[in-house]
Short mmCIF file of C-alpha atoms in Angstrom, two decimals:
data_model
loop_
_atom_site.label_atom_id
_atom_site.label_comp_id
_atom_site.label_asym_id
_atom_site.label_seq_id
_atom_site.Cartn_x
_atom_site.Cartn_y
_atom_site.Cartn_z
CA MET A 1 -2.58 105.70 -71.21
CA PRO A 2 -2.49 102.19 -70.03
CA ARG A 3 -4.45 101.52 -67.05
CA TYR A 4 -2.78 99.39 -64.13
CA TYR A 5 -4.75 97.77 -61.19
CA PHE A 6 -2.95 97.65 -57.63
CA ASP A 7 -3.83 94.89 -55.64
CA ILE A 8 -2.84 95.92 -52.16
CA HIS A 9 -2.39 93.50 -49.08
CA ASP A 10 -2.33 95.11 -45.66
CA GLY A 11 -1.02 92.46 -44.13
CA GLU A 12 -4.71 91.38 -42.92
CA ARG A 13 -6.84 92.24 -45.95
CA LEU A 14 -6.35 91.97 -49.60
CA ALA A 15 -8.16 94.93 -51.61
CA VAL A 16 -8.56 94.01 -55.30
CA ASP A 17 -8.48 96.94 -57.22
CA HIS A 18 -11.12 96.62 -59.70
CA VAL A 19 -10.93 100.38 -60.77
CA GLY A 20 -7.27 100.95 -61.88
CA THR A 21 -5.15 104.31 -62.70
CA GLU A 22 -3.88 105.32 -65.66
CA LEU A 23 -0.22 105.98 -66.05
CA ASP A 24 2.45 106.82 -68.34
CA ASP A 25 4.25 103.16 -68.45
CA LEU A 26 5.12 100.54 -66.60
CA SER A 27 7.88 102.53 -64.95
CA SER A 28 5.69 105.15 -63.84
CA ALA A 29 3.40 102.16 -62.50
CA ARG A 30 6.19 100.71 -60.23
CA ASP A 31 7.05 104.48 -59.09
CA GLU A 32 3.63 104.75 -58.15
CA ALA A 33 3.62 101.21 -56.33
CA THR A 34 6.71 101.65 -54.50
CA ARG A 35 5.11 105.24 -53.01
CA THR A 36 1.78 103.74 -52.56
CA LEU A 37 3.73 100.89 -50.50
CA SER A 38 5.90 103.25 -48.50
CA GLU A 39 2.83 105.31 -47.54
CA ILE A 40 1.04 102.52 -46.23
CA GLY A 41 3.86 101.20 -44.00
CA ALA A 42 4.27 104.41 -42.81
CA GLU A 43 0.66 105.00 -41.68
CA GLU A 44 0.37 101.38 -40.79
CA ILE A 45 3.54 100.10 -38.92
CA PRO A 46 3.28 102.45 -35.82
CA ARG A 47 -0.61 101.55 -35.48
CA ASP A 48 -0.07 97.85 -34.55
CA GLY A 49 2.22 95.03 -33.95
CA PRO A 50 5.99 94.07 -34.27
CA HIS A 51 5.07 92.15 -37.33
CA ARG A 52 3.77 93.32 -40.47
CA GLU A 53 3.74 92.43 -44.15
CA PHE A 54 2.39 94.82 -46.80
CA ALA A 55 2.59 93.41 -50.83
CA ILE A 56 1.13 95.26 -53.89
CA ALA A 57 0.75 93.12 -56.84
CA VAL A 58 0.28 95.21 -60.26
CA ARG A 59 -1.82 93.77 -63.23
CA ASP A 60 -2.53 95.06 -66.35
CA ASP A 61 -5.69 95.56 -68.30
CA SER A 62 -5.83 91.61 -69.26
CA GLY A 63 -5.44 90.84 -65.53
CA ASN A 64 -1.60 89.72 -66.22
CA VAL A 65 0.23 90.20 -62.90
CA LEU A 66 3.37 92.49 -64.03
CA PHE A 67 5.03 92.63 -60.62
CA GLU A 68 4.87 92.47 -57.15
CA LEU A 69 6.49 94.64 -54.30
CA ARG A 70 6.58 93.31 -50.74
CA LEU A 71 7.29 95.25 -47.68
CA THR A 72 8.40 93.49 -44.55
CA PHE A 73 8.53 94.88 -40.82
CA HIS A 74 9.96 92.71 -38.66
CA THR A 75 10.93 93.52 -34.67
CA ARG A 76 13.85 91.15 -33.21
CA SER A 77 14.05 91.45 -29.04
CA PHE A 78 16.98 90.14 -27.20
CA MET B 1 -20.37 128.35 -72.74
CA THR B 2 -21.69 127.14 -69.52
CA SER B 3 -19.28 125.17 -67.44
CA VAL B 4 -20.49 122.47 -64.96
CA LEU B 5 -19.23 125.11 -62.18
CA SER B 6 -21.10 127.92 -63.20
CA ALA B 7 -23.63 129.41 -61.15
CA PRO B 8 -26.93 128.00 -60.40
CA PRO B 9 -29.90 128.94 -62.51
CA GLY B 10 -30.60 132.96 -61.45
CA THR B 11 -27.24 133.22 -59.55
CA ASP B 12 -24.74 135.22 -61.72
CA PRO B 13 -21.33 134.51 -60.62
CA VAL B 14 -20.32 138.13 -59.89
CA GLU B 15 -23.44 137.95 -57.18
CA ARG B 16 -21.95 134.79 -56.16
CA PHE B 17 -18.68 136.52 -55.18
CA LEU B 18 -20.65 139.27 -53.65
CA HIS B 19 -22.57 137.05 -51.68
CA ARG B 20 -19.28 135.15 -50.36
CA LEU B 21 -17.63 138.11 -49.37
CA ALA B 22 -20.53 139.69 -47.38
CA LYS B 23 -20.49 136.22 -45.49
CA PHE B 24 -17.46 137.80 -44.07
CA GLU B 25 -18.42 141.26 -43.47
CA PRO B 26 -21.61 142.97 -44.12
CA LEU B 27 -21.38 144.98 -47.17
CA GLU B 28 -23.61 148.03 -47.66
CA ALA B 29 -25.68 148.11 -51.04
CA GLU B 30 -23.65 150.98 -52.28
CA ALA B 31 -20.13 149.01 -51.54
CA ARG B 32 -21.68 146.12 -53.47
CA ASP B 33 -22.71 148.04 -56.41
CA ALA B 34 -19.26 149.96 -56.49
CA LEU B 35 -17.79 146.33 -56.61
CA ARG B 36 -20.30 144.87 -59.30
CA ARG B 37 -19.16 147.74 -61.53
CA ALA B 38 -15.64 147.25 -60.78
CA ILE B 39 -15.27 143.58 -61.65
CA VAL B 40 -14.08 142.90 -65.16
CA ARG B 41 -15.16 139.48 -66.25
CA GLY B 42 -12.54 137.60 -68.14
CA PRO B 43 -13.02 135.31 -71.12
CA LEU B 44 -13.48 131.71 -70.16
CA VAL B 45 -10.21 129.91 -69.40
CA PRO B 46 -9.69 126.06 -70.16
CA PRO B 47 -8.55 123.56 -67.86
CA TYR B 48 -5.05 123.34 -67.26
CA GLN B 49 -4.01 126.74 -68.14
CA GLU B 50 -1.20 128.16 -65.74
CA VAL B 51 -1.62 131.59 -64.44
CA HIS B 52 1.86 133.15 -63.07
CA GLY B 53 1.56 136.23 -60.48
CA GLU B 54 2.10 139.77 -62.03
CA SER B 55 4.29 142.53 -60.71
CA VAL B 56 1.72 144.79 -60.13
CA PRO B 57 -0.96 142.35 -58.75
CA ASP B 58 -4.87 143.34 -59.65
CA VAL B 59 -7.37 141.68 -57.60
CA VAL B 60 -8.37 138.55 -59.30
CA VAL B 61 -11.73 136.62 -58.28
CA LEU B 62 -12.40 132.87 -59.36
CA LEU B 63 -15.72 133.36 -60.66
CA SER B 64 -16.20 129.98 -62.02
CA GLY B 65 -14.24 126.88 -62.38
CA TRP B 66 -11.66 125.59 -60.19
CA ALA B 67 -7.72 126.85 -59.79
CA CYS B 68 -4.78 124.97 -57.96
CA HIS B 69 -1.65 127.07 -56.30
CA PHE B 70 1.03 124.91 -56.87
CA GLN B 71 4.81 124.80 -56.49
CA MET B 72 7.31 122.67 -58.44
CA LEU B 73 10.35 121.65 -56.51
CA GLY B 74 13.81 121.07 -58.77
CA ASN B 75 13.40 117.24 -58.65
CA GLY B 76 9.87 117.62 -60.72
CA LYS B 77 7.79 117.09 -57.51
CA ARG B 78 4.65 119.42 -57.31
CA GLN B 79 2.84 120.32 -54.17
CA ILE B 80 -0.93 121.71 -54.64
CA SER B 81 -0.93 124.44 -51.97
CA THR B 82 -4.39 126.05 -52.28
CA LEU B 83 -7.84 125.05 -53.66
CA VAL B 84 -9.46 127.96 -55.46
CA VAL B 85 -13.12 127.59 -55.66
CA PRO B 86 -15.69 130.01 -57.35
CA GLY B 87 -16.03 132.93 -55.30
CA ASP B 88 -12.85 132.81 -53.87
CA PHE B 89 -10.15 135.43 -54.38
CA ALA B 90 -8.01 133.62 -56.67
CA ASP B 91 -4.81 134.73 -54.72
CA PHE B 92 -4.00 137.67 -52.12
CA GLY B 93 -1.20 138.97 -53.81
CA PHE B 94 -2.45 141.98 -54.27
CA LEU B 95 -2.40 142.65 -50.57
CA THR B 96 1.13 142.64 -50.44
CA GLY B 97 1.88 143.45 -53.84
CA SER B 98 4.10 140.68 -53.95
CA ALA B 99 1.96 138.11 -56.32
CA ALA B 100 4.87 137.38 -58.62
CA ASP B 101 5.75 134.19 -56.92
CA ILE B 102 2.33 132.84 -57.13
CA GLN B 103 1.42 130.49 -59.73
CA TYR B 104 -1.83 128.36 -59.95
CA VAL B 105 -3.50 126.17 -62.75
CA THR B 106 -7.02 125.67 -63.64
CA THR B 107 -8.33 122.37 -63.23
CA ALA B 108 -11.83 123.24 -65.15
CA PRO B 109 -12.96 125.62 -67.53
CA SER B 110 -13.12 128.57 -65.51
CA GLN B 111 -13.61 132.24 -65.48
CA PHE B 112 -11.74 135.00 -63.46
CA GLY B 113 -12.91 138.70 -62.75
CA ARG B 114 -10.17 141.29 -62.11
CA ILE B 115 -10.81 144.65 -60.38
CA ARG B 116 -7.63 146.77 -61.38
CA ALA B 117 -5.37 147.21 -57.94
CA ARG B 118 -5.78 151.07 -57.96
CA GLN B 119 -9.50 150.84 -58.29
CA PHE B 120 -9.64 148.13 -55.40
CA SER B 121 -7.52 150.54 -53.08
CA GLU B 122 -9.84 153.55 -54.04
CA LEU B 123 -12.80 151.12 -53.54
CA THR B 124 -11.58 150.37 -49.71
CA GLU B 125 -10.82 153.71 -48.74
CA GLN B 126 -14.29 154.71 -49.87
CA PHE B 127 -15.81 151.35 -48.02
CA PRO B 128 -13.59 150.03 -45.15
CA SER B 129 -16.22 147.04 -45.13
CA ILE B 130 -14.80 146.04 -48.23
CA MET B 131 -11.19 145.95 -46.74
CA ARG B 132 -12.18 144.14 -43.74
CA ALA B 133 -14.21 141.29 -45.89
CA THR B 134 -11.20 140.83 -47.93
CA LEU B 135 -8.86 140.65 -44.96
CA LYS B 136 -11.45 138.09 -43.35
CA ALA B 137 -11.07 136.17 -46.14
CA ALA B 138 -7.28 136.19 -46.38
CA ALA B 139 -7.29 134.84 -42.96
CA MET B 140 -9.71 132.09 -43.85
CA GLU B 141 -7.10 131.12 -46.63
CA THR B 142 -4.24 131.23 -43.94
CA ALA B 143 -6.30 128.98 -41.77
CA ILE B 144 -7.16 126.72 -44.48
CA GLY B 145 -3.48 126.42 -45.04
CA ARG B 146 -2.81 125.81 -41.26
CA GLU B 147 -5.48 122.89 -41.21
CA ARG B 148 -3.68 121.31 -44.53
CA LEU B 149 -0.30 121.20 -42.86
CA ILE B 150 -2.00 119.58 -39.66
CA SER B 151 -3.39 116.99 -41.99
CA LEU B 152 -0.16 116.47 -43.79
CA GLY B 153 1.67 116.34 -40.49
CA LEU B 154 -0.61 113.83 -38.43
CA ARG B 155 -3.60 112.81 -40.26
CA THR B 156 -3.82 109.29 -42.22
CA ALA B 157 -4.53 109.28 -45.93
CA ILE B 158 -8.26 108.50 -45.07
CA GLU B 159 -8.16 111.30 -42.45
CA ARG B 160 -6.83 113.50 -44.96
CA LEU B 161 -9.08 113.08 -47.91
CA ALA B 162 -12.31 113.06 -45.57
CA HIS B 163 -11.28 116.39 -44.07
CA LEU B 164 -10.94 117.62 -47.74
CA ILE B 165 -14.04 116.51 -48.50
CA CYS B 166 -15.85 117.99 -45.50
CA GLU B 167 -13.73 121.60 -46.06
CA LEU B 168 -14.98 121.81 -49.89
CA TRP B 169 -18.62 120.75 -48.62
CA TRP B 170 -18.70 123.86 -46.53
CA ARG B 171 -16.93 126.28 -48.55
CA LEU B 172 -19.08 125.01 -51.69
CA SER B 173 -22.26 125.05 -49.91
CA VAL B 174 -21.69 128.79 -48.74
CA ALA B 175 -21.14 129.41 -52.53
CA GLY B 176 -24.14 127.50 -53.42
CA LEU B 177 -22.58 124.84 -55.31
CA VAL B 178 -23.78 121.75 -53.14
CA GLY B 179 -26.72 119.86 -55.02
CA PRO B 180 -29.71 118.92 -52.75
CA ASP B 181 -28.63 115.57 -53.10
CA ASN B 182 -25.59 116.54 -51.17
CA SER B 183 -23.38 116.50 -54.10
CA PHE B 184 -21.05 118.85 -55.89
CA HIS B 185 -18.32 118.73 -58.23
CA LEU B 186 -14.83 118.07 -58.07
CA PRO B 187 -12.69 118.66 -60.95
CA MET B 188 -9.64 117.47 -59.73
CA THR B 189 -7.78 114.11 -61.03
CA GLN B 190 -6.66 111.66 -58.09
CA ALA B 191 -3.06 112.72 -59.33
CA GLU B 192 -4.02 116.46 -58.37
CA LEU B 193 -5.74 115.36 -55.19
CA GLY B 194 -2.59 112.95 -54.13
CA ALA B 195 -0.61 116.57 -55.15
CA ALA B 196 -2.86 118.20 -52.93
CA LEU B 197 -2.63 115.54 -49.75
CA GLY B 198 0.78 114.61 -50.00
CA LEU B 199 -0.07 110.71 -51.16
CA SER B 200 0.60 108.97 -54.49
CA THR B 201 -2.06 108.47 -57.04
CA VAL B 202 -2.60 104.99 -56.44
CA HIS B 203 -3.16 105.92 -52.61
CA VAL B 204 -5.87 108.31 -53.39
CA ASN B 205 -7.75 105.53 -55.61
CA ARG B 206 -7.47 103.00 -52.75
CA THR B 207 -8.95 105.73 -50.05
CA LEU B 208 -11.73 106.82 -52.31
CA GLN B 209 -12.52 103.21 -52.95
CA ALA B 210 -12.72 102.38 -49.19
CA LEU B 211 -14.86 105.29 -48.75
CA ARG B 212 -16.79 104.29 -51.21
CA ARG B 213 -17.13 100.56 -50.24
CA ARG B 214 -18.48 101.46 -46.63
CA ASP B 215 -21.15 103.96 -48.52
CA ILE B 216 -19.39 107.14 -46.98
CA ILE B 217 -19.37 108.83 -50.29
CA GLY B 218 -20.38 108.20 -54.05
CA LEU B 219 -18.47 109.32 -56.42
CA GLN B 220 -19.71 109.56 -60.11
CA GLY B 221 -18.64 111.66 -63.14
CA GLY B 222 -16.49 113.84 -61.40
CA LYS B 223 -19.41 114.32 -58.56
CA VAL B 224 -18.71 113.89 -55.05
CA HIS B 225 -21.92 112.76 -53.51
CA ILE B 226 -21.95 112.66 -49.77
CA HIS B 227 -23.92 109.85 -48.06
CA ASP B 228 -22.50 109.95 -44.37
CA LEU B 229 -21.17 113.85 -43.45
CA LYS B 230 -20.73 112.76 -39.74
CA TYR B 231 -18.69 109.89 -40.53
CA LEU B 232 -16.38 112.17 -42.59
CA THR B 233 -16.39 114.83 -39.91
CA THR B 234 -15.91 112.53 -36.98
CA LEU B 235 -12.89 110.26 -38.87
CA SER B 236 -10.89 113.52 -39.69
CA SER B 237 -11.75 115.48 -36.67
CA PHE B 238 -12.89 118.07 -39.01
CA ASP B 239 -14.24 121.46 -36.90
CA ALA B 240 -15.84 124.18 -39.42
CA GLY B 241 -14.79 126.67 -37.01
CA TYR B 242 -11.81 128.16 -38.99
CA LEU B 243 -13.98 128.65 -41.94
CA THR B 244 -14.79 131.80 -40.90
CA GLY B 245 -17.95 133.30 -42.92
CA ALA B 246 -18.94 129.89 -43.92
CA ALA B 247 -22.64 128.80 -42.54
CA PRO B 248 -24.14 126.23 -44.61
CA SER B 249 -27.52 126.11 -43.57
CA ARG B 250 -28.02 122.28 -44.16
CA ALA B 251 -25.32 121.02 -41.78
CA THR B 252 -26.38 117.41 -41.56
#
């Protein structure tokens, strides 16, 4: 199984993934990244601040970035 | 063949089960003897063997290895609900006679012990202490489930993982499976931990790495080394009170 690396930016800090996770294919990697981003969002958004941005960049074994997901939380007051 | 989780030298896995059971309720020497005679040791089961409940359930005990109860929904998503560690009853279906809906999977080479349902019932009549100990073990499993529910509902990813590590540390300590360097084998993949904690595999990985980076735990070759149990306990509001019969001597 190929190994994918998920670099996660939680709005404050980038955590580079040096370990990686073995997954079936690119589609599984996308599902994993999507689920992870939504879990992190669900956890972090209620904690702090009206504006938050989270992102995950997924790399393959050779370091190529395969895709990036971004989640933005924005509050607008009237 | 010896699995990584077989009893420490000098500790027979059946003795470990008896030792654990007696932590719930003191067992007379005669009761222990009777249990010892009644338990039939099964063959070594490879990892990823699924076990399904029986219509007339016997008493099944995990002697060595590791098992996880799970349920799969129609959409293919899987939740691991219970972790069975050596010395535990594999399930409590025998108490109600309704184990048919129970299914679990081994995640390490495992050995089960079995006591025929009828024989167990005779034993408990002869030695009520065996039934009292068994009911306390069942009550502990319920309490563990309640704590997991709280984790899934209220705890963050890092708190869930920290709580599980504390719980396993306590349970495995009682079974004599925590090394002097405060380490234990955790034969579960990150995907399985995720299925138990309601987290994606990548989220489990990220969280484990975070604990490792802060030197709270070490991970090596399927082993968890606890470097800072106090940190994990505080972080996850872990209170071992729900683990009846569990009283490791080394609570550092």
